[in-house]
JSON list of C-alpha atoms in Angstrom, two decimals:
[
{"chain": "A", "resi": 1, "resn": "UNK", "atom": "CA", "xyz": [0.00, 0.00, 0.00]},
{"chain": "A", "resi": 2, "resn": "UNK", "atom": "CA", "xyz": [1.24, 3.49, -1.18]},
{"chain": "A", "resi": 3, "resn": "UNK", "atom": "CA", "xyz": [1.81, 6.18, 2.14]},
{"chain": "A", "resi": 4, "resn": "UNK", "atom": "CA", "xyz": [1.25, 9.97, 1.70]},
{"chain": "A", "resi": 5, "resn": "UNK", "atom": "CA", "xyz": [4.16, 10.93, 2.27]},
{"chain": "A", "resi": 6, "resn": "UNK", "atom": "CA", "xyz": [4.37, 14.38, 0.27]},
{"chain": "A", "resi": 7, "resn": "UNK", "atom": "CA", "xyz": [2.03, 17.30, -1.08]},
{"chain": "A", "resi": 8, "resn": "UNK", "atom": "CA", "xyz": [3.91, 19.58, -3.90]},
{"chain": "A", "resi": 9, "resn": "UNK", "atom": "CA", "xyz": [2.41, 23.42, -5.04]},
{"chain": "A", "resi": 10, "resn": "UNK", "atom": "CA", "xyz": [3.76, 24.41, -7.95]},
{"chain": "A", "resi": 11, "resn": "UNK", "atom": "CA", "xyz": [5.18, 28.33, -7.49]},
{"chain": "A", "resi": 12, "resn": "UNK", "atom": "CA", "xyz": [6.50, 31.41, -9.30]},
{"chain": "A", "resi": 13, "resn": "UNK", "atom": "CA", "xyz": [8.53, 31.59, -5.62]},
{"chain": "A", "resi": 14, "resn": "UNK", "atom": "CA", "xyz": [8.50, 29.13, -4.06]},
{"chain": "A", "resi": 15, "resn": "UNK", "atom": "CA", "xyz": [10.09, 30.77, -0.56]},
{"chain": "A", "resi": 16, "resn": "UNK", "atom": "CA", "xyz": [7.54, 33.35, -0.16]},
{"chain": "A", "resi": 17, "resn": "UNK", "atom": "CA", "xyz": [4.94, 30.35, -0.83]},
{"chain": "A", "resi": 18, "resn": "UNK", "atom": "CA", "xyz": [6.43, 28.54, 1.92]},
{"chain": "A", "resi": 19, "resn": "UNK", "atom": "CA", "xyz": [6.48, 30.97, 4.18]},
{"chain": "A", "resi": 20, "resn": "UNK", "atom": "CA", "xyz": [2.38, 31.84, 4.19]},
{"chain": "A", "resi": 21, "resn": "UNK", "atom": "CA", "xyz": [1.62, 28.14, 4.17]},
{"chain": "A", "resi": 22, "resn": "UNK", "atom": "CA", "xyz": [4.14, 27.99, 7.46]},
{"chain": "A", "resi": 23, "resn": "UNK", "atom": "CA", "xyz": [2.32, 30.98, 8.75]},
{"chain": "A", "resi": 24, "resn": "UNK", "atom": "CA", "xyz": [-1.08, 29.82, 8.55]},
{"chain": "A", "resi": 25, "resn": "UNK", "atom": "CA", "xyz": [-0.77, 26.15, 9.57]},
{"chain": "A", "resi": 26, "resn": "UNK", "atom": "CA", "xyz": [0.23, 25.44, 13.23]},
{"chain": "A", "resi": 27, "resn": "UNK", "atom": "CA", "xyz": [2.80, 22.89, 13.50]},
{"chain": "A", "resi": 28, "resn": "UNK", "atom": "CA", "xyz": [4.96, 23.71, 10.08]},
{"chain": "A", "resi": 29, "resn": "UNK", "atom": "CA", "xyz": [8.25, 25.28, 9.65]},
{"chain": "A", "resi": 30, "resn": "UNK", "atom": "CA", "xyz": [10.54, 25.90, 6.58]},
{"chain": "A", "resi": 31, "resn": "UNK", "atom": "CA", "xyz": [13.22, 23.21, 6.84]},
{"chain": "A", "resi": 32, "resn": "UNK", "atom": "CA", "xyz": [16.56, 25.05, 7.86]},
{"chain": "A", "resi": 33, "resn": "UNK", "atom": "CA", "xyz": [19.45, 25.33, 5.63]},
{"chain": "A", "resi": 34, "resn": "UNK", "atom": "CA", "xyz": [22.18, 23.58, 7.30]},
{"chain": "A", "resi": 35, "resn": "UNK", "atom": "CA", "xyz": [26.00, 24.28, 5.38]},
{"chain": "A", "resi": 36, "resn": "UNK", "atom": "CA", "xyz": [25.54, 20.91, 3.55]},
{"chain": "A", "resi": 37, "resn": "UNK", "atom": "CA", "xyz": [22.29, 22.50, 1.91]},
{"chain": "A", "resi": 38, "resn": "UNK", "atom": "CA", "xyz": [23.49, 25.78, 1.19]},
{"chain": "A", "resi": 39, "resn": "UNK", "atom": "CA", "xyz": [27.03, 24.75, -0.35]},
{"chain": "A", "resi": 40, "resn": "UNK", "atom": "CA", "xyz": [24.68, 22.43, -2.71]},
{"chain": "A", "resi": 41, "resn": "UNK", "atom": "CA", "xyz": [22.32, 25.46, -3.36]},
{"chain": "A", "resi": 42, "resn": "UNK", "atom": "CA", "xyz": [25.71, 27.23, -4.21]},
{"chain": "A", "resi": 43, "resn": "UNK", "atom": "CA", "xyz": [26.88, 24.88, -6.46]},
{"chain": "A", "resi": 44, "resn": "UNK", "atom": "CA", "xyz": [23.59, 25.39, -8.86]},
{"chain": "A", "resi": 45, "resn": "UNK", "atom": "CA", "xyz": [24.29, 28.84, -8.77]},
{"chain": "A", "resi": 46, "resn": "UNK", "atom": "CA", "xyz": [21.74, 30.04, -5.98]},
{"chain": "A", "resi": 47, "resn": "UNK", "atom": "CA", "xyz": [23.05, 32.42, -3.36]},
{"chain": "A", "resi": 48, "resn": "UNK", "atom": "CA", "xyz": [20.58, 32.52, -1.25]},
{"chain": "A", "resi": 49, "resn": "UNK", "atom": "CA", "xyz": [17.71, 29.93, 0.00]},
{"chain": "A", "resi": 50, "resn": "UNK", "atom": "CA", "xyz": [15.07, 33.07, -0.86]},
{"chain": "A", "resi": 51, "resn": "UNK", "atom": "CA", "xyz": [16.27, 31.77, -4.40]},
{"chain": "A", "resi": 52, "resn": "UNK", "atom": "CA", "xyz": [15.65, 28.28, -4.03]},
{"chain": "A", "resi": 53, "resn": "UNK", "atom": "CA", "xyz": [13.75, 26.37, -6.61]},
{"chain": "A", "resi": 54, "resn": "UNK", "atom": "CA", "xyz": [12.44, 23.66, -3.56]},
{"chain": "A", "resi": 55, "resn": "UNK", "atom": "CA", "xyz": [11.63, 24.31, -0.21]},
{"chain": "A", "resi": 56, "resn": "UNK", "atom": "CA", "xyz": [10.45, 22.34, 2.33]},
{"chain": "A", "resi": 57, "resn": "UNK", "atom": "CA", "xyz": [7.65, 22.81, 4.97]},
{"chain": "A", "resi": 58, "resn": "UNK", "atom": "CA", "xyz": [8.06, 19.75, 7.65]},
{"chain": "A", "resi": 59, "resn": "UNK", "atom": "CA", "xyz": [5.44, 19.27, 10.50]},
{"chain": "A", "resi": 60, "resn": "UNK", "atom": "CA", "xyz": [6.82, 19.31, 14.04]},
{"chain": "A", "resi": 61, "resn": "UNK", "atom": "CA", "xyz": [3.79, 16.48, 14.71]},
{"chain": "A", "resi": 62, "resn": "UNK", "atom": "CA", "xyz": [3.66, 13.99, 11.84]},
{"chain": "A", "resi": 63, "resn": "UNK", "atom": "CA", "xyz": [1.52, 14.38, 8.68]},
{"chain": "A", "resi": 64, "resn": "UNK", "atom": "CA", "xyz": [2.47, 15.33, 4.94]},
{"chain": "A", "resi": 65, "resn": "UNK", "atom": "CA", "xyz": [5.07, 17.59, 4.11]},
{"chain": "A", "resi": 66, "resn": "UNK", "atom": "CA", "xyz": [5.09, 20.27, 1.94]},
{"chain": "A", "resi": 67, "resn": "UNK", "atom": "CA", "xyz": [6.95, 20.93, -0.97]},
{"chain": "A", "resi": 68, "resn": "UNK", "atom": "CA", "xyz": [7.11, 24.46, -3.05]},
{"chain": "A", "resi": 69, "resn": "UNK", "atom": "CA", "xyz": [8.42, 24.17, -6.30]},
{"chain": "A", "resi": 70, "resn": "UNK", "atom": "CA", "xyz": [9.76, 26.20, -8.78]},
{"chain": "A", "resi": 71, "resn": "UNK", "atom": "CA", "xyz": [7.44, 26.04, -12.21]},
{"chain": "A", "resi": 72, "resn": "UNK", "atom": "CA", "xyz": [7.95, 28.97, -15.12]},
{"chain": "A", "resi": 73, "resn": "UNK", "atom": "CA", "xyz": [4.43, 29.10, -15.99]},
{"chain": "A", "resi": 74, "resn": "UNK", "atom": "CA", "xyz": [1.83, 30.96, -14.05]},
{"chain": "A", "resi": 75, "resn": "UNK", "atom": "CA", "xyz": [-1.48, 29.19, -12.48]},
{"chain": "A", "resi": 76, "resn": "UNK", "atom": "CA", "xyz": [-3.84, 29.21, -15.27]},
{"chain": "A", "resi": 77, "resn": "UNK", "atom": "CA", "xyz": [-7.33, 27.39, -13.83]},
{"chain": "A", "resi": 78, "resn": "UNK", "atom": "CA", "xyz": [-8.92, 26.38, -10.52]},
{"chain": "A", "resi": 79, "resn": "UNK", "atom": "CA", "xyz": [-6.66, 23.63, -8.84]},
{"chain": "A", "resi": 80, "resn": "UNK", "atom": "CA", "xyz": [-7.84, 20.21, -9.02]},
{"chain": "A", "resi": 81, "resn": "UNK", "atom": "CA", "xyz": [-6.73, 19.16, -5.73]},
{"chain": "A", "resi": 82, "resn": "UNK", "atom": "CA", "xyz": [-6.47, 21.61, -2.44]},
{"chain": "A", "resi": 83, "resn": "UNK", "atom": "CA", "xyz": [-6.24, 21.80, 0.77]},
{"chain": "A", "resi": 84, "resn": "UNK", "atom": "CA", "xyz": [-8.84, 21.75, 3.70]},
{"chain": "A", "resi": 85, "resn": "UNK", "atom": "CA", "xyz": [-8.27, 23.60, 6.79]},
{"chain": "A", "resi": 86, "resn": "UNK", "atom": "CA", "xyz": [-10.27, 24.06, 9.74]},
{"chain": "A", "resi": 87, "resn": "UNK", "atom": "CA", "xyz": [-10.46, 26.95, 12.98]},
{"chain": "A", "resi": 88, "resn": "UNK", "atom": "CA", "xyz": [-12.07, 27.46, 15.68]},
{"chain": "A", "resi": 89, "resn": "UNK", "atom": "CA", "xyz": [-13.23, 30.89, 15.18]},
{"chain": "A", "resi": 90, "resn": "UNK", "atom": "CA", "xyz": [-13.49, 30.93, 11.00]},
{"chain": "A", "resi": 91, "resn": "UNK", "atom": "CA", "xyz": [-14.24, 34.68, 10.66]},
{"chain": "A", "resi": 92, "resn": "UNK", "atom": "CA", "xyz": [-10.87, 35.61, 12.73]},
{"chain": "A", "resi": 93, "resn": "UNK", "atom": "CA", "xyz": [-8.74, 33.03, 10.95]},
{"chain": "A", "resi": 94, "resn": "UNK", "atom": "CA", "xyz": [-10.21, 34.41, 7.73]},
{"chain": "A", "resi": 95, "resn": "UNK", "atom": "CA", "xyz": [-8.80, 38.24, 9.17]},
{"chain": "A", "resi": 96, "resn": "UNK", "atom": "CA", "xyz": [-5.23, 36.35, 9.71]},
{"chain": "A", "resi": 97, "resn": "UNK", "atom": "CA", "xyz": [-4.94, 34.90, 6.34]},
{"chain": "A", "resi": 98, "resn": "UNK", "atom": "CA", "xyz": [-6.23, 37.66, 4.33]},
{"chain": "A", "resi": 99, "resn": "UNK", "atom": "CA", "xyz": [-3.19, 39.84, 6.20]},
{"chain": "A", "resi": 100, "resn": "UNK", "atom": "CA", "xyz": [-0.93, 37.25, 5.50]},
{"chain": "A", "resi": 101, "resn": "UNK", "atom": "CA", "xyz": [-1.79, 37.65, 1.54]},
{"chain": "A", "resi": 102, "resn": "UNK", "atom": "CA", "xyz": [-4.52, 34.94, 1.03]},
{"chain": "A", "resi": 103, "resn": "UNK", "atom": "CA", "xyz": [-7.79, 36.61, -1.09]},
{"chain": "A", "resi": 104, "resn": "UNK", "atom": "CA", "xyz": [-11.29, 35.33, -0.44]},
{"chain": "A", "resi": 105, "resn": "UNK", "atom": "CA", "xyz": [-12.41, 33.34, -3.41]},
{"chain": "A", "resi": 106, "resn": "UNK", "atom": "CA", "xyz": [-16.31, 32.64, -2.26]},
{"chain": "A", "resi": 107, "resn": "UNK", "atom": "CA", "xyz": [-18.23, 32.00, 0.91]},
{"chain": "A", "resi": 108, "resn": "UNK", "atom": "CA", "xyz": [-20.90, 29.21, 1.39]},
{"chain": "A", "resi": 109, "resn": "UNK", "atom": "CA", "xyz": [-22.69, 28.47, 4.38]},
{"chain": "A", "resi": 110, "resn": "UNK", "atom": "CA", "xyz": [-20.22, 25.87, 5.96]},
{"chain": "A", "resi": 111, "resn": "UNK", "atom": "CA", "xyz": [-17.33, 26.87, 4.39]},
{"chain": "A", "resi": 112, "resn": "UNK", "atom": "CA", "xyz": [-14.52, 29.72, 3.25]},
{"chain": "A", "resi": 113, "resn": "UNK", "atom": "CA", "xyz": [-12.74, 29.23, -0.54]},
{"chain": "A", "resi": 114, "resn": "UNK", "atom": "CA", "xyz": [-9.60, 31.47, -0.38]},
{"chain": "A", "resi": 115, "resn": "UNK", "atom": "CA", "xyz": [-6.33, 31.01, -2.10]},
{"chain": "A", "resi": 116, "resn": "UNK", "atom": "CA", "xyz": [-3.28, 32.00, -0.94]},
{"chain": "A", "resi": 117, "resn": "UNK", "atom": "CA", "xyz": [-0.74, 34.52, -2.89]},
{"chain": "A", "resi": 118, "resn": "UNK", "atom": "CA", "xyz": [-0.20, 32.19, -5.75]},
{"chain": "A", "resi": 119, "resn": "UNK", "atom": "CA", "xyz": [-3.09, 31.48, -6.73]},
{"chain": "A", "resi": 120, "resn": "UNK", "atom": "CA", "xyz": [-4.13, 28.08, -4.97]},
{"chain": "A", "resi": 121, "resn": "UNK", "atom": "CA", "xyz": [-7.35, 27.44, -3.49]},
{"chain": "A", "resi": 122, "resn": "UNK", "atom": "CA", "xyz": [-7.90, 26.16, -0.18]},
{"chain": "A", "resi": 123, "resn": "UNK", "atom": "CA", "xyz": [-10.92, 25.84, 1.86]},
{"chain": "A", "resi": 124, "resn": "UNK", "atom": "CA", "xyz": [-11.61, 27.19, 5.73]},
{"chain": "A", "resi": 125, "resn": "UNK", "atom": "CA", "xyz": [-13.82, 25.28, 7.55]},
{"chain": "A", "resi": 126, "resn": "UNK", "atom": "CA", "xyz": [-15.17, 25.52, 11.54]},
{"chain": "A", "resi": 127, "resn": "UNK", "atom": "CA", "xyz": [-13.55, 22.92, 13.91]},
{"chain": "A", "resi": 128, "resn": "UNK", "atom": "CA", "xyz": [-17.42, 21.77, 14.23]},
{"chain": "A", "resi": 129, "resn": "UNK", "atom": "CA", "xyz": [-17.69, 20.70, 10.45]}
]
């Protein structure tokens, strides 16, 4: 039997994408950039991890990573796979990701659709749901 192991976004940067996602779910932090890392990153060329073509979101409590890569082409139609995420207080967590560059896509009755600065849809949902 296959694991989840991994979920990839596709990004025009993939560091800035990694760092809402790390902001708005608890429990996930950019993997840090030990010397190993950034001497490899130097040998493609890349100064700096804000350059990176891949970076890493790891969860400090098990579950999926997340991966940000690097694609040339922008988003183009609605995403056939996204995330759910759930708060306790919707409207307030709908205040913190809309300052942290997410847009509100459409509201429904049980549910927020909002995608975050590139583009990707995700949906908020109450704890109760």
């Amino acid at each position: 039997m296959a694991h989840l192991h991994d979920l990839v976004f596709d990004a025009a940067h993939p560091a800035s994408a990694a760092r809402f996602w790390a902001a708005a779910l608890d429990d996930y932090a950019i993997a840090p950039y030990d010397d190993a890392e950034l001497a490899r990153l130097r040998s493609l060329g890349i100064d700096s991890p804000e350059d990176d073509p891949t970076v890493l979101l790891e969860p400090a409590s098990g579950g999926p990573r997340l991966w940000f890569q690097l694609v040339p082409e922008r988003k183009q139609v609605k995403n056939r796979v996204h995330l759910d995420v759930r708060a306790a207080d919707p409207k307030a967590e709908i205040l913190r990701l809309t300052a942290l560059g997410a847009s509100v896509r459409a509201r429904h009755d049980d549910h927020t659709v909002l995608a975050d600065p590139e583009g990707n849809e995700f949906c908020l949902f109450p704890l109760t749901s």
